[in-house]
PDB file of C-alpha atoms in Angstrom:
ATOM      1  CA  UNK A   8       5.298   0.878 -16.049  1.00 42.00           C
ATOM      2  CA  UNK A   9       6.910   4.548 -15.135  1.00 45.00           C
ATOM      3  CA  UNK A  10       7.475   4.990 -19.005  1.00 52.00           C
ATOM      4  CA  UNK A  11      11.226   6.100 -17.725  1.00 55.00           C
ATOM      5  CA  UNK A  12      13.707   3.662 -19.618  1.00 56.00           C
ATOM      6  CA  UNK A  13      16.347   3.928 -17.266  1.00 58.00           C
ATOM      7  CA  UNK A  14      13.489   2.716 -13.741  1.00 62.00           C
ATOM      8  CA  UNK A  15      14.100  -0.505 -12.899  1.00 86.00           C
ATOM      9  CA  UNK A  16      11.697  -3.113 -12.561  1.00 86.00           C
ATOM     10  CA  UNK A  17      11.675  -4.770  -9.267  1.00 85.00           C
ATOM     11  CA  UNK A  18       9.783  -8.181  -8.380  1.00 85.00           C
ATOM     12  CA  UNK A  19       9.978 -11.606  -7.477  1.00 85.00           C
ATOM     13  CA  UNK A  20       9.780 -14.902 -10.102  1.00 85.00           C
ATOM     14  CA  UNK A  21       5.892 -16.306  -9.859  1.00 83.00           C
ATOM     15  CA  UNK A  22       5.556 -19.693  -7.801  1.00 81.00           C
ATOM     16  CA  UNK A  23       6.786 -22.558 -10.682  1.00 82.00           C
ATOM     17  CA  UNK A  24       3.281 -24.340  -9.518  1.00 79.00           C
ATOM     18  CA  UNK A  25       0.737 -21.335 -11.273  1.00 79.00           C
ATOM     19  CA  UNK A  26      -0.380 -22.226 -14.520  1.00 77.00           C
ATOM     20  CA  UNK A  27       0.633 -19.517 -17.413  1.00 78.00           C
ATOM     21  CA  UNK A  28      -2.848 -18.661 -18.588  1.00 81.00           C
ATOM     22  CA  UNK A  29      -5.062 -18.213 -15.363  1.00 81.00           C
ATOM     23  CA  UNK A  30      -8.542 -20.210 -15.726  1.00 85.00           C
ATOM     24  CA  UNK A  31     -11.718 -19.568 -13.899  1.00 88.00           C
ATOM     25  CA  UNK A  32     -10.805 -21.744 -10.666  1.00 88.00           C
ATOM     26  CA  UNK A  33      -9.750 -19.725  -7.986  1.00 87.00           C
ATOM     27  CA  UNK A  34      -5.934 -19.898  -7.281  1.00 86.00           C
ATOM     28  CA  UNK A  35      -3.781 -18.855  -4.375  1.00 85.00           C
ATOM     29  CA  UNK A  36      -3.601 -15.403  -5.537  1.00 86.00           C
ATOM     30  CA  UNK A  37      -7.199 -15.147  -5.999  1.00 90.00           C
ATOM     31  CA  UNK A  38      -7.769 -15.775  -2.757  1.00 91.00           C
ATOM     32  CA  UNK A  39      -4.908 -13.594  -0.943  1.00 90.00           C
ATOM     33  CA  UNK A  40      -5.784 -10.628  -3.366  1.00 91.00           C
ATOM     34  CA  UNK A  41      -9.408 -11.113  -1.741  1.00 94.00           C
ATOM     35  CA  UNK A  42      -7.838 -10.862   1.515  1.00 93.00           C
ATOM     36  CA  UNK A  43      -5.790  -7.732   0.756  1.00 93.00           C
ATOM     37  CA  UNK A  44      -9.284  -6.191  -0.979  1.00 95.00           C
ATOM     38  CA  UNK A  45     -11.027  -6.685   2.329  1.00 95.00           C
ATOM     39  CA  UNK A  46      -8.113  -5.958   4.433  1.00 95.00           C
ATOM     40  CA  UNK A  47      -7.863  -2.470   2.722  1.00 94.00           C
ATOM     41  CA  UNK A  48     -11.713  -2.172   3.078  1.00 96.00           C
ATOM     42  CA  UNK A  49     -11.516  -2.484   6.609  1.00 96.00           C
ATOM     43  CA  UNK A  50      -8.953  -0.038   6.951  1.00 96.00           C
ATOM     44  CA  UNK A  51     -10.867   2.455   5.658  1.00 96.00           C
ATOM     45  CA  UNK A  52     -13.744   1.750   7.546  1.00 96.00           C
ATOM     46  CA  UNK A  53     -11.675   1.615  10.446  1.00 97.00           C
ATOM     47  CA  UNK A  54     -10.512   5.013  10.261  1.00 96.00           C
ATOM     48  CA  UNK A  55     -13.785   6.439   9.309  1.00 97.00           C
ATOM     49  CA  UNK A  56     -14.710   4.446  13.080  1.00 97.00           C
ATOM     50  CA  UNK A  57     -11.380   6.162  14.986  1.00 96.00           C
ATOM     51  CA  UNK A  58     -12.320   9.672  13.563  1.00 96.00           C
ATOM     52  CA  UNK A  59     -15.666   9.416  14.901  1.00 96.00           C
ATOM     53  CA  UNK A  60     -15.763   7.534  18.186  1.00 96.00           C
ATOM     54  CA  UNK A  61     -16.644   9.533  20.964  1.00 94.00           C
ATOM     55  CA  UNK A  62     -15.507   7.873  23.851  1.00 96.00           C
ATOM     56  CA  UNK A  63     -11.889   7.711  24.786  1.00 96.00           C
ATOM     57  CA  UNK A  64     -12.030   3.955  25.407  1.00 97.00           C
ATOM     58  CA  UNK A  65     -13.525   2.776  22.531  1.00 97.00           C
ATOM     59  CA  UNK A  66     -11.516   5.746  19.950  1.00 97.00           C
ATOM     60  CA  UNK A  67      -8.105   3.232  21.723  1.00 97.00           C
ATOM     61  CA  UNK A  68     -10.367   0.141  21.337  1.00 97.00           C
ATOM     62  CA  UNK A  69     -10.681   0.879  17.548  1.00 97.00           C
ATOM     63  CA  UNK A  70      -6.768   2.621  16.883  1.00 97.00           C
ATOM     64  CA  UNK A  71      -5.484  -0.759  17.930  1.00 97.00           C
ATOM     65  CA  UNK A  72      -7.859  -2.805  15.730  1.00 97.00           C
ATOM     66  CA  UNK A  73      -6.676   0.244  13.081  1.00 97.00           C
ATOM     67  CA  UNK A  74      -3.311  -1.038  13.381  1.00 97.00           C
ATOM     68  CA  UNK A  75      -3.394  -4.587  13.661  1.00 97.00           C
ATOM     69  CA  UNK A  76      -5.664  -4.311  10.081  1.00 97.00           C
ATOM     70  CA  UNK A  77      -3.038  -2.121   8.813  1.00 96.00           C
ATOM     71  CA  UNK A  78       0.170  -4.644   9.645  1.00 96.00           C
ATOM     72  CA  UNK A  79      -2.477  -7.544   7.982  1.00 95.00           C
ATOM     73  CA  UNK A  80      -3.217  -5.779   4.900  1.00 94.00           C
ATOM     74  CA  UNK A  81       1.152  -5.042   4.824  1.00 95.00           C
ATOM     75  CA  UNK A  82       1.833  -8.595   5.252  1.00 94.00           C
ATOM     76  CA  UNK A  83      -0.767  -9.865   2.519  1.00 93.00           C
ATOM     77  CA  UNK A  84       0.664  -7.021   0.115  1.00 93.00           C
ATOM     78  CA  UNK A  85       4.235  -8.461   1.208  1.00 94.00           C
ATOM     79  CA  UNK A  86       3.445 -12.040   0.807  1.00 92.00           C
ATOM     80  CA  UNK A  87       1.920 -11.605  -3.069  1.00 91.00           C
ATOM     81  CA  UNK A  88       5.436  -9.148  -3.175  1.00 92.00           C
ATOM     82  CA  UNK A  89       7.540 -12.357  -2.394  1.00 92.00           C
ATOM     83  CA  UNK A  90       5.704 -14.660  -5.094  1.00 91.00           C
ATOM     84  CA  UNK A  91       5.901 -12.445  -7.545  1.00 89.00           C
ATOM     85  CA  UNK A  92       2.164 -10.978  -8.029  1.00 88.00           C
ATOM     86  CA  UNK A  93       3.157  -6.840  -7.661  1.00 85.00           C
ATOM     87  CA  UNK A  94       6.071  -5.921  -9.205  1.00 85.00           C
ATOM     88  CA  UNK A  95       7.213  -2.088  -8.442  1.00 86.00           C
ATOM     89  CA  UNK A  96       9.377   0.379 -10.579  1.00 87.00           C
ATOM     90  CA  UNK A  97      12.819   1.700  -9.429  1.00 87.00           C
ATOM     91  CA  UNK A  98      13.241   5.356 -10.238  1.00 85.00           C
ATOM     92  CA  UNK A  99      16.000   7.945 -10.686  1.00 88.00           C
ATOM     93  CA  UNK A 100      17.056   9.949  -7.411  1.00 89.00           C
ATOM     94  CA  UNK A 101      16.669  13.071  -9.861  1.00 90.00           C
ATOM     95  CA  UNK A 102      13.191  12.084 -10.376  1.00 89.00           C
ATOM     96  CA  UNK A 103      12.559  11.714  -6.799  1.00 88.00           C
ATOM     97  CA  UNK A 104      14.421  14.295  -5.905  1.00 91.00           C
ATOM     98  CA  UNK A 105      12.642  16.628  -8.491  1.00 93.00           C
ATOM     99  CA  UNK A 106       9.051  15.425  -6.868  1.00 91.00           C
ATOM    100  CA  UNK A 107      10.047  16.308  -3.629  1.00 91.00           C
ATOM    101  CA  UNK A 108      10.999  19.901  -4.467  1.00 89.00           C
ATOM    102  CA  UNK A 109       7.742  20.515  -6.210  1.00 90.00           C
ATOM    103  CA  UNK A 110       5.874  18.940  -3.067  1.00 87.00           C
ATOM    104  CA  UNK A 111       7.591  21.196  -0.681  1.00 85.00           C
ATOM    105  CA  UNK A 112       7.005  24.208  -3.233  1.00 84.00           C
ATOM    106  CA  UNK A 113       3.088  23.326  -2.827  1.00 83.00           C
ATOM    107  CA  UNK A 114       3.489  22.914   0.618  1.00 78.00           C
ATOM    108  CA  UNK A 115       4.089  26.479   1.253  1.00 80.00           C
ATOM    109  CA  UNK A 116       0.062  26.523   0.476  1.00 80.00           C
ATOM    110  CA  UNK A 117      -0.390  24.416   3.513  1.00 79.00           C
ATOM    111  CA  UNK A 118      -1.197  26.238   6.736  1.00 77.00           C
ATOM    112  CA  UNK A 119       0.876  24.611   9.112  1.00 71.00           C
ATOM    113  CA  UNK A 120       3.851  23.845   6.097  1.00 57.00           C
ATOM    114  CA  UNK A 121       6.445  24.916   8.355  1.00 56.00           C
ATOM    115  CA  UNK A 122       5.802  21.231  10.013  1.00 54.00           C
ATOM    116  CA  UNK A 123       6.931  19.474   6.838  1.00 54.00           C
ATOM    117  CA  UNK A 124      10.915  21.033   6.863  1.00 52.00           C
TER     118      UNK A 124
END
């Protein structure tokens, strides 16, 4: 929770099948949040791989495996979304907008911050 009382809270109802009180069997969401984990994993390791391939082949090779584990680890993330497992917090356009402004005021520390304008 934001701690904001006027965000919004944002989700989906939980599948009617999942018990209340989770038990130690492994459920459906056990098993597609250890998909996500591993999915996320990869994608790290994957761009640790496309920053330090050295030939131009293989750097494509690995960007497209980059992106294909990306669009996985979305869809897992969007699937748990739809049944209810991640919930996300609506927020103020004042808020947002007063984030931005002190992003762009740090940005001026940046040394190419005339790229984010």
């Amino acid at each position: 929770m934001s701690g904001n009382p006027n965000s919004q809270t944002i989700k989906n109802p939980k599948p009617s099948y999942e018990p209340k009180e989770k038990g130690p069997e492994l459920n459906d969401r056990d098993r597609v949040n250890d998909i996500l984990a591993m999915e996320k994993y990869l994608t790290d390791s994957f761009n640790v791989s496309a920053r330090e391939a050295s030939h131009p082949a293989l750097h494509e090779d690995i960007l497209t495996v980059l992106m294909e584990t990306h669009r996985c680890q979305y869809d897992m993330y969007e699937m748990m979304f739809k049944k209810g497992h991640y919930k996300l917090e609506g927020e103020q356009q004042a808020k947002l907008d007063q984030t931005y402004d002190q992003f762009l005021k740090y940005a001026t520390q940046f040394p190419y911050s005339s790229q984010l304008q």
